[in-house]
């Protein structure tokens, strides 16, 4: 066991050590040194009279602000950013009761508890109608229906978003609400060969969003969604045109292809669309070559249809020079023995930019297209302005009318001189009115009179025409002011006196003996006067008089063996022989 023993030789120093300790100017350090005679170690004390240097403020090591700041990890930053994105006002007014309800509802909404979130939001709206979070609460209610999904929930979400736009049309969130309405129909879009009603509604809603909120930050996203919707609609039209082309219904195929070319210029298959238009007119030219027509009209028709086919092929080569099927268009131009067109530098650059903006198919995209009911929008362009208003579509009857007019004009050049000019896209003009037979080709047309009725069987004028004739000339009457052109009068034709009217094979009902006049309708007989059974002054029968004591008369007895009622049942079985 170690012991602390002071040697006697250090006795004079003990007083100095105590004084130094009391004064605070000496420090005492104990140090083990030496051994006692009995073999035990002795303790020695080493005294130090050095004064401790005062610490200055500048002598302390400085720590940079970067070291003092707590460094957050990437996961922490991502979680914080995600939290603020879900609720931008999460750290604002935490102690307000309406804000607490709003935060609680958003937390439930993010966890997928949509019913709980709507209940909390409705409670907040009813309890605090003047809250500053009222607008955001209404938008959160619509978001809860949108995130829940399903046909019924999406329909309710659309109604909520429309109400929000109606009540808050000038806030930035109104653009977000309109964008959500378009997204509702975008989520329900089906493949191009199915019902396209949702796609049409989505196109309309995205157009409304771009036009009503042009300054919104969501406009680029809305334009891209609009391009994807129009990609689906263009695919549908081109597939219908391909079906008609496979059945050699060239008028319908040309009409569908022309509608796609005019309405959806950013379509990924525009080169095939233009080639399809050219193939339709080229098929008409082949039909003309095989028809038994005079050489002059045949050459004219071939030239006209080949020119239209060449125009479609040239547009495919020049405006879509970077597309995949441009070589097919060049081969068809070579088959027509026409020179190959060359695209300008501006056209080449624009085509390359358009094609480079399209995405390529990935394994995940192919799986979604195969197993999910989603349209194929992978190759949708990301540059260019989408069509904001649909032009007038080209109809198949118009194309057929154009072909008929071309044949008629080639075979009879003078017959269609006064007809309206041909146009595939425009509606055919109304046919011109007939001119009088006596009118000369170079003479001006006489003004027409208003239509009227003329009685051609005038008794005072014996020169009435036959009953079977109809006067198709203009009646000789004063022309109306401002009336121009020619017209046909309407006349009433009546048979002559003594002439048997023509029946045109119809037989009259009945014979000559049935030509007598119908007798007049007889008047109905007068109703008999009401007669009372009891004459005035006659007494009421005794059976109908009330009893003198004011009580009800006794009911007549019922023979249960013969009669029965709901209260008095007819006797059955042994009850029939029971006299009581």
XYZ file of C-alpha atoms in Angstrom:
580
model
C 0.000 0.000 0.000
C 1.390 3.313 -1.079
C 1.644 6.027 1.492
C 2.183 9.736 1.141
C 5.008 10.703 3.541
C 6.704 14.103 3.780
C 10.367 14.027 4.584
C 11.678 16.237 7.398
C 13.961 17.901 5.036
C 11.015 19.507 3.336
C 9.580 20.957 6.574
C 10.960 24.448 6.036
C 9.363 24.540 2.675
C 5.879 23.554 3.865
C 5.156 27.001 5.216
C 6.191 28.547 1.940
C 4.020 26.154 0.024
C 1.012 27.013 2.185
C 1.620 30.716 1.756
C 1.983 30.269 -1.982
C -1.243 28.329 -2.173
C -3.048 30.928 -0.118
C -1.688 33.750 -2.215
C -2.565 31.964 -5.435
C 0.816 32.592 -6.979
C 2.298 29.099 -6.619
C 1.098 25.781 -7.954
C 1.686 22.512 -6.220
C 2.618 19.455 -8.194
C 3.069 16.085 -6.519
C 5.686 13.783 -7.937
C 6.819 10.347 -6.689
C 10.587 10.122 -6.220
C 12.997 8.019 -4.099
C 12.488 5.227 -1.523
C 12.310 5.078 2.250
C 14.841 3.046 4.366
C 12.221 0.365 4.946
C 11.956 -0.150 1.258
C 8.731 1.788 0.716
C 8.587 4.550 -1.815
C 8.456 8.119 -0.624
C 6.515 10.946 -2.179
C 8.229 14.178 -3.105
C 6.635 17.497 -3.975
C 7.764 19.672 -6.823
C 6.764 23.311 -6.559
C 6.437 25.576 -9.522
C 6.321 29.323 -9.101
C 5.615 30.091 -12.751
C 2.582 32.249 -13.396
C 0.037 31.092 -15.875
C -0.218 33.299 -18.908
C -3.571 34.928 -19.473
C -5.465 33.655 -22.505
C -6.213 36.253 -25.035
C -9.198 36.322 -27.255
C -7.140 36.179 -30.404
C -5.014 33.264 -29.214
C -7.918 30.779 -29.430
C -8.050 28.737 -32.670
C -10.618 30.132 -35.014
C -13.338 27.870 -36.504
C -14.729 28.774 -39.890
C -18.444 29.303 -40.394
C -18.460 26.371 -42.766
C -17.206 24.091 -39.920
C -19.714 25.509 -37.467
C -22.659 24.928 -39.854
C -24.336 21.530 -39.724
C -23.915 19.753 -43.032
C -27.079 18.045 -44.342
C -26.899 14.883 -46.366
C -28.356 14.545 -49.835
C -31.195 12.392 -48.556
C -32.105 15.005 -45.954
C -32.111 17.747 -48.558
C -34.232 15.657 -50.921
C -36.734 14.856 -48.173
C -36.983 18.514 -47.167
C -37.440 19.580 -50.765
C -40.131 16.975 -51.260
C -41.925 18.094 -48.111
C -41.952 21.729 -49.189
C -43.149 20.734 -52.630
C -46.110 18.914 -51.182
C -46.916 21.731 -48.784
C -45.162 25.047 -49.603
C -46.661 26.629 -46.490
C -45.595 23.891 -44.073
C -43.506 26.201 -41.875
C -45.839 29.210 -41.989
C -48.337 29.973 -39.220
C -48.000 26.618 -37.526
C -49.941 27.693 -34.438
C -53.092 28.879 -36.229
C -55.981 26.405 -35.872
C -57.053 26.645 -39.504
C -53.445 26.113 -40.613
C -53.187 23.067 -38.400
C -56.288 21.577 -40.003
C -54.902 22.360 -43.446
C -51.531 20.726 -42.665
C -53.258 17.704 -41.192
C -55.389 17.301 -44.324
C -52.386 17.570 -46.636
C -50.530 14.968 -44.603
C -53.465 12.579 -44.922
C -53.693 13.359 -48.628
C -50.040 12.512 -49.189
C -50.495 9.210 -47.368
C -53.438 8.253 -49.576
C -56.195 8.768 -46.990
C -58.403 10.749 -49.342
C -61.635 10.523 -47.339
C -59.915 11.734 -44.173
C -58.255 14.585 -46.041
C -61.549 15.751 -47.563
C -63.255 15.571 -44.167
C -60.567 17.737 -42.558
C -60.645 20.230 -45.425
C -64.431 20.479 -45.311
C -64.276 20.985 -41.547
C -61.819 23.813 -42.024
C -63.946 25.466 -44.729
C -67.080 25.276 -42.586
C -65.414 26.359 -39.355
C -63.210 29.116 -40.757
C -65.013 30.520 -43.828
C -62.767 33.628 -43.861
C -59.495 31.741 -43.544
C -56.581 32.779 -45.710
C -56.174 29.124 -46.678
C -59.677 28.814 -48.094
C -58.506 28.942 -51.715
C -55.826 26.306 -51.179
C -58.272 24.115 -49.300
C -60.719 24.117 -52.233
C -57.890 23.218 -54.587
C -56.772 20.436 -52.238
C -60.294 18.965 -52.285
C -60.134 18.746 -56.076
C -56.644 17.239 -55.879
C -57.899 14.541 -53.528
C -60.494 13.420 -56.098
C -57.897 13.574 -58.869
C -55.367 11.446 -56.985
C -58.011 8.934 -55.954
C -58.654 8.048 -59.614
C -61.527 6.149 -61.156
C -64.245 7.371 -63.490
C -66.532 8.724 -60.764
C -63.692 10.370 -58.819
C -62.250 12.003 -61.949
C -65.667 13.351 -62.911
C -65.993 14.865 -59.433
C -62.464 16.276 -59.704
C -63.329 17.969 -62.994
C -66.367 19.621 -61.403
C -64.287 20.808 -58.442
C -61.581 22.252 -60.709
C -64.160 24.065 -62.832
C -65.719 25.559 -59.691
C -62.282 26.679 -58.518
C -61.635 28.451 -61.840
C -65.043 30.112 -61.589
C -64.467 31.450 -58.059
C -60.746 32.274 -58.413
C -60.110 33.077 -62.099
C -57.175 35.461 -61.583
C -54.955 33.506 -59.191
C -51.937 31.553 -60.482
C -53.505 28.317 -59.225
C -56.328 28.714 -61.779
C -53.894 27.734 -64.539
C -52.969 24.655 -62.537
C -56.650 23.756 -62.170
C -57.243 24.110 -65.926
C -54.155 21.981 -66.570
C -55.564 19.316 -64.288
C -58.817 19.263 -66.235
C -56.867 18.460 -69.382
C -54.882 15.820 -67.502
C -58.130 14.144 -66.435
C -59.040 13.428 -70.055
C -55.417 12.682 -70.953
C -55.335 9.891 -68.354
C -58.484 8.356 -69.838
C -57.310 8.434 -73.456
C -57.424 5.089 -75.220
C -55.496 3.723 -78.171
C -56.035 5.328 -81.596
C -58.214 2.471 -82.858
C -60.654 2.926 -79.959
C -63.013 5.681 -78.887
C -61.356 9.075 -79.382
C -63.865 11.181 -77.401
C -61.488 11.616 -74.457
C -58.704 12.706 -76.803
C -60.936 15.383 -78.338
C -61.880 16.673 -74.881
C -58.220 16.709 -73.805
C -57.277 18.695 -76.907
C -59.994 21.245 -76.174
C -59.002 21.649 -72.500
C -55.294 22.080 -73.251
C -56.101 24.684 -75.888
C -58.229 26.554 -73.368
C -55.396 26.469 -70.859
C -52.869 27.905 -73.347
C -55.250 30.626 -74.535
C -56.646 31.659 -71.144
C -53.365 31.594 -69.191
C -50.589 32.487 -71.655
C -48.286 33.820 -68.883
C -48.402 30.671 -66.775
C -45.291 28.587 -66.205
C -47.317 25.500 -67.140
C -47.778 26.585 -70.762
C -44.761 24.587 -72.097
C -46.069 21.470 -70.381
C -49.552 22.069 -71.773
C -48.146 22.477 -75.295
C -46.274 19.204 -75.032
C -49.399 17.416 -73.825
C -51.306 18.967 -76.719
C -48.708 17.635 -79.167
C -49.129 14.155 -77.695
C -52.916 14.330 -77.988
C -52.690 15.484 -81.584
C -50.243 12.658 -82.281
C -52.924 10.193 -81.197
C -55.638 11.884 -83.282
C -53.382 12.023 -86.346
C -52.544 8.336 -85.945
C -56.233 7.496 -85.898
C -56.975 9.478 -89.077
C -54.006 7.996 -90.930
C -55.011 4.447 -89.974
C -58.514 5.048 -91.300
C -57.015 6.430 -94.523
C -54.781 3.355 -94.824
C -57.846 1.137 -94.491
C -59.599 2.961 -97.336
C -56.459 2.792 -99.464
C -56.216 -0.976 -98.927
C -59.768 -1.258 -100.298
C -58.914 1.087 -103.194
C -61.397 3.703 -102.062
C -59.075 6.474 -103.175
C -61.477 9.383 -102.684
C -61.944 8.554 -98.982
C -58.233 7.814 -98.528
C -57.172 11.125 -100.088
C -59.701 13.017 -97.944
C -58.414 11.467 -94.705
C -54.749 11.954 -95.595
C -55.353 15.567 -96.632
C -57.108 16.276 -93.322
C -54.085 14.961 -91.405
C -51.680 17.036 -93.505
C -53.681 20.222 -92.910
C -54.516 19.729 -89.215
C -51.505 17.982 -87.647
C -48.264 19.206 -89.299
C -46.079 17.832 -86.440
C -47.276 14.255 -86.900
C -44.434 11.722 -86.796
C -45.752 9.890 -89.869
C -46.235 12.971 -92.037
C -43.934 11.577 -94.742
C -46.170 8.515 -95.094
C -49.247 10.737 -95.165
C -47.904 12.766 -98.092
C -46.869 9.604 -99.902
C -50.391 8.259 -99.382
C -51.894 11.380 -100.985
C -49.595 10.984 -103.969
C -50.435 7.290 -104.278
C -54.129 8.129 -104.386
C -53.757 10.529 -107.305
C -51.307 8.149 -109.008
C -53.964 5.419 -108.808
C -56.433 7.757 -110.517
C -53.876 8.375 -113.254
C -53.431 4.603 -113.774
C -57.187 4.223 -114.050
C -57.237 6.879 -116.764
C -54.482 5.125 -118.712
C -56.481 1.911 -118.754
C -59.788 3.572 -119.652
C -61.126 3.644 -123.218
C -61.038 7.398 -123.693
C -60.004 9.654 -126.560
C -56.333 10.493 -126.623
C -56.779 14.204 -125.967
C -58.938 13.928 -122.837
C -56.897 10.968 -121.614
C -53.619 12.892 -121.830
C -55.173 15.867 -120.058
C -56.486 13.742 -117.192
C -53.192 11.900 -116.814
C -51.331 15.185 -116.663
C -53.663 16.609 -114.019
C -53.535 13.599 -111.684
C -49.780 13.113 -112.127
C -49.189 16.762 -111.240
C -51.126 16.386 -108.013
C -49.211 13.200 -107.137
C -45.929 14.951 -107.918
C -46.856 17.865 -105.652
C -47.435 15.487 -102.708
C -44.179 13.590 -103.326
C -42.226 16.843 -103.666
C -43.529 18.108 -100.325
C -42.439 14.876 -98.668
C -38.925 15.158 -100.149
C -38.341 18.840 -99.447
C -40.134 19.547 -96.147
C -39.380 16.149 -94.553
C -35.952 15.377 -95.958
C -34.742 13.852 -92.650
C -37.662 11.428 -92.297
C -37.401 7.668 -92.670
C -39.468 7.236 -95.854
C -38.068 10.032 -97.983
C -36.409 7.475 -100.296
C -39.815 5.926 -101.027
C -41.023 9.309 -102.228
C -37.947 9.682 -104.434
C -38.593 6.272 -105.995
C -42.142 7.268 -106.866
C -40.929 10.516 -108.421
C -38.492 8.536 -110.543
C -41.355 6.263 -111.639
C -43.188 9.347 -112.918
C -40.121 10.330 -115.002
C -39.941 13.672 -113.214
C -36.793 15.481 -112.007
C -35.835 14.968 -108.373
C -36.509 18.036 -106.175
C -33.900 19.243 -103.695
C -34.592 20.708 -100.260
C -33.152 24.071 -99.258
C -30.844 24.517 -96.287
C -33.642 26.002 -94.178
C -35.950 23.089 -94.969
C -33.230 20.558 -94.205
C -32.376 22.207 -90.877
C -36.027 22.407 -89.846
C -36.617 18.753 -90.746
C -33.533 17.606 -88.828
C -34.534 19.608 -85.751
C -38.010 18.120 -85.860
C -36.796 14.543 -86.224
C -34.070 14.931 -83.568
C -36.662 16.081 -81.029
C -38.465 12.747 -81.191
C -37.656 10.091 -78.598
C -36.582 6.544 -79.382
C -38.353 3.427 -78.204
C -37.110 1.851 -74.973
C -37.904 -1.509 -73.463
C -40.148 0.075 -70.824
C -42.075 2.031 -73.482
C -42.651 -1.114 -75.530
C -43.891 -2.972 -72.435
C -46.342 -0.179 -71.592
C -47.712 -0.128 -75.114
C -48.138 -3.911 -75.200
C -49.638 -4.546 -71.765
C -51.314 -1.249 -70.847
C -54.162 0.490 -72.586
C -52.147 3.563 -73.378
C -51.651 5.267 -76.730
C -48.242 5.383 -78.359
C -46.839 8.900 -77.906
C -43.135 8.019 -77.728
C -42.187 9.669 -81.032
C -44.112 12.867 -80.414
C -42.162 15.976 -81.370
C -41.019 18.321 -78.619
C -40.506 21.389 -80.828
C -42.898 23.386 -82.928
C -46.213 25.024 -82.194
C -49.235 22.717 -82.016
C -52.367 23.515 -83.977
C -54.647 25.764 -81.920
C -57.666 25.702 -84.287
C -58.725 22.886 -86.571
C -59.070 23.879 -90.235
C -61.989 22.694 -92.286
C -61.569 18.945 -92.967
C -61.507 17.548 -96.484
C -64.493 15.305 -97.218
C -64.595 12.277 -99.500
C -67.610 13.549 -101.532
C -65.632 16.676 -102.371
C -62.743 14.614 -103.722
C -65.152 12.449 -105.718
C -66.838 15.592 -107.076
C -63.439 16.947 -108.113
C -62.647 13.748 -110.032
C -66.047 13.788 -111.761
C -65.633 17.425 -112.737
C -62.180 16.663 -114.116
C -63.558 13.898 -116.326
C -66.489 16.043 -117.424
C -64.262 18.979 -118.295
C -61.810 16.792 -120.214
C -64.532 15.107 -122.257
C -66.725 18.196 -122.788
C -64.555 21.303 -122.512
C -67.402 23.705 -123.382
C -69.955 22.170 -121.047
C -68.330 23.364 -117.860
C -67.320 26.831 -119.019
C -69.881 28.530 -116.784
C -69.428 26.111 -113.879
C -67.669 27.074 -110.688
C -63.926 26.348 -110.471
C -62.994 22.954 -109.124
C -61.571 22.634 -105.644
C -60.828 19.594 -103.526
C -60.859 21.335 -100.175
C -63.584 23.908 -100.779
C -67.217 22.975 -100.873
C -68.728 22.837 -104.366
C -70.519 25.985 -105.410
C -74.216 25.956 -106.059
C -75.254 25.219 -109.617
C -76.051 28.221 -111.736
C -79.666 28.902 -112.608
C -80.943 27.929 -116.014
C -80.951 30.613 -118.661
C -83.888 31.126 -121.043
C -83.753 29.248 -124.322
C -83.920 32.453 -126.329
C -80.974 34.034 -124.524
C -77.827 34.440 -126.578
C -74.409 33.479 -125.178
C -73.132 37.026 -125.287
C -76.351 38.803 -124.277
C -76.792 39.973 -120.683
C -79.218 38.034 -118.534
C -82.671 39.531 -118.132
C -83.785 40.380 -114.586
C -86.027 37.781 -113.034
C -89.427 38.381 -111.541
C -90.564 37.072 -108.199
C -92.072 33.629 -108.166
C -95.873 33.678 -108.357
C -98.958 31.632 -109.217
C -100.528 32.019 -112.669
C -103.967 30.688 -113.526
C -103.596 29.581 -117.156
C -107.272 28.540 -117.486
C -108.629 32.080 -117.693
C -112.295 32.098 -118.839
C -111.863 35.492 -120.504
C -108.915 34.252 -122.532
C -109.716 31.333 -124.770
C -106.132 30.680 -125.673
C -105.415 28.613 -122.619
C -102.948 25.787 -123.136
C -103.727 22.135 -122.680
C -104.310 20.846 -119.204
C -101.294 18.579 -119.383
C -98.864 21.341 -120.337
C -96.866 23.383 -117.869
C -95.593 26.851 -118.653
C -91.882 26.887 -117.740
C -91.141 30.406 -118.993
C -90.795 33.495 -116.892
C -94.202 35.179 -116.386
C -94.520 38.493 -118.209
C -94.690 40.757 -115.204
C -92.900 43.833 -114.056
C -89.458 42.981 -112.629
C -88.961 43.532 -108.956
C -86.600 46.224 -107.834
C -83.118 44.880 -107.348
C -83.976 41.423 -108.754
C -81.403 39.856 -111.028
C -80.962 36.563 -112.857
C -83.600 34.305 -114.314
C -86.310 32.270 -112.681
C -89.145 29.837 -113.361
C -92.781 30.752 -112.678
C -95.145 28.415 -110.863
C -98.602 27.971 -112.439
C -101.740 26.170 -111.367
C -102.977 23.838 -114.086
C -106.764 23.163 -114.151
C -108.727 21.094 -116.701
C -110.880 22.749 -119.372
C -114.611 22.949 -119.167
C -116.126 19.614 -120.150
C -112.755 17.848 -120.223
C -112.450 14.606 -118.308
C -109.760 14.933 -115.674
C -106.871 12.544 -115.945
C -106.671 9.947 -113.202
C -103.288 8.449 -114.216
C -104.478 4.904 -113.498
C -106.142 5.712 -110.167
C -109.736 4.584 -109.703
C -112.329 6.551 -107.793
C -113.716 5.039 -104.646
C -117.274 3.842 -105.234
C -119.470 4.219 -108.320
C -121.853 6.812 -109.693
C -124.619 5.592 -107.389
C -122.579 6.732 -104.402
C -122.398 10.335 -105.484
C -125.361 11.376 -103.371
C -124.896 14.002 -100.717
C -124.268 12.818 -97.218
C -127.274 13.421 -94.954
C -126.785 15.983 -92.206
C -125.730 14.766 -88.814
C -128.642 14.358 -86.412
C -128.589 16.215 -83.133
C -128.339 14.063 -79.986
C -131.523 13.567 -77.998
C -132.070 15.793 -74.975
C -131.227 14.290 -71.596
C -134.080 13.377 -69.307
C -134.791 15.481 -66.247
C -133.671 14.173 -62.866
C -136.593 12.538 -61.009
C -136.578 12.054 -57.226
C -137.895 8.761 -55.974
C -139.576 10.397 -52.993
C -142.132 13.022 -53.779
C -142.353 16.150 -51.637
C -144.440 15.533 -48.474
C -143.933 11.757 -48.565
C -142.588 10.137 -45.382
C -139.260 8.347 -45.223
C -139.615 4.545 -45.136
C -139.360 3.021 -41.715
C -136.333 1.014 -42.668
C -134.409 4.264 -43.408
C -135.551 6.235 -40.346
C -133.154 6.731 -37.418
C -134.104 5.237 -34.049
C -135.884 7.534 -31.612
C -133.368 7.016 -28.774
C -130.481 8.218 -30.941
C -128.673 4.890 -30.849
C -127.648 2.921 -33.874
C -130.085 0.357 -35.072
C -129.268 -3.252 -34.451
C -127.599 -5.053 -37.270
C -129.623 -7.707 -38.998
C -128.844 -11.248 -38.057
C -126.577 -13.245 -40.341
C -127.077 -16.855 -41.203
C -123.545 -18.164 -40.924
C -124.489 -21.336 -42.713
C -125.215 -19.334 -45.843
C -123.378 -16.031 -45.540
C -119.928 -14.928 -44.412
C -118.000 -11.695 -44.038
C -114.681 -10.470 -42.652
C -116.132 -10.495 -39.126
C -118.603 -13.348 -39.395
C -117.009 -16.374 -40.931
C -119.045 -19.064 -42.577
C -119.380 -22.252 -40.624
C -117.155 -25.079 -41.696
C -116.905 -28.740 -40.847
C -118.744 -29.745 -37.636
C -119.793 -26.157 -37.048
C -122.509 -26.582 -39.629
C -124.433 -29.036 -37.456
C -123.951 -27.050 -34.240
C -127.220 -25.148 -33.639
C -125.603 -22.804 -31.152
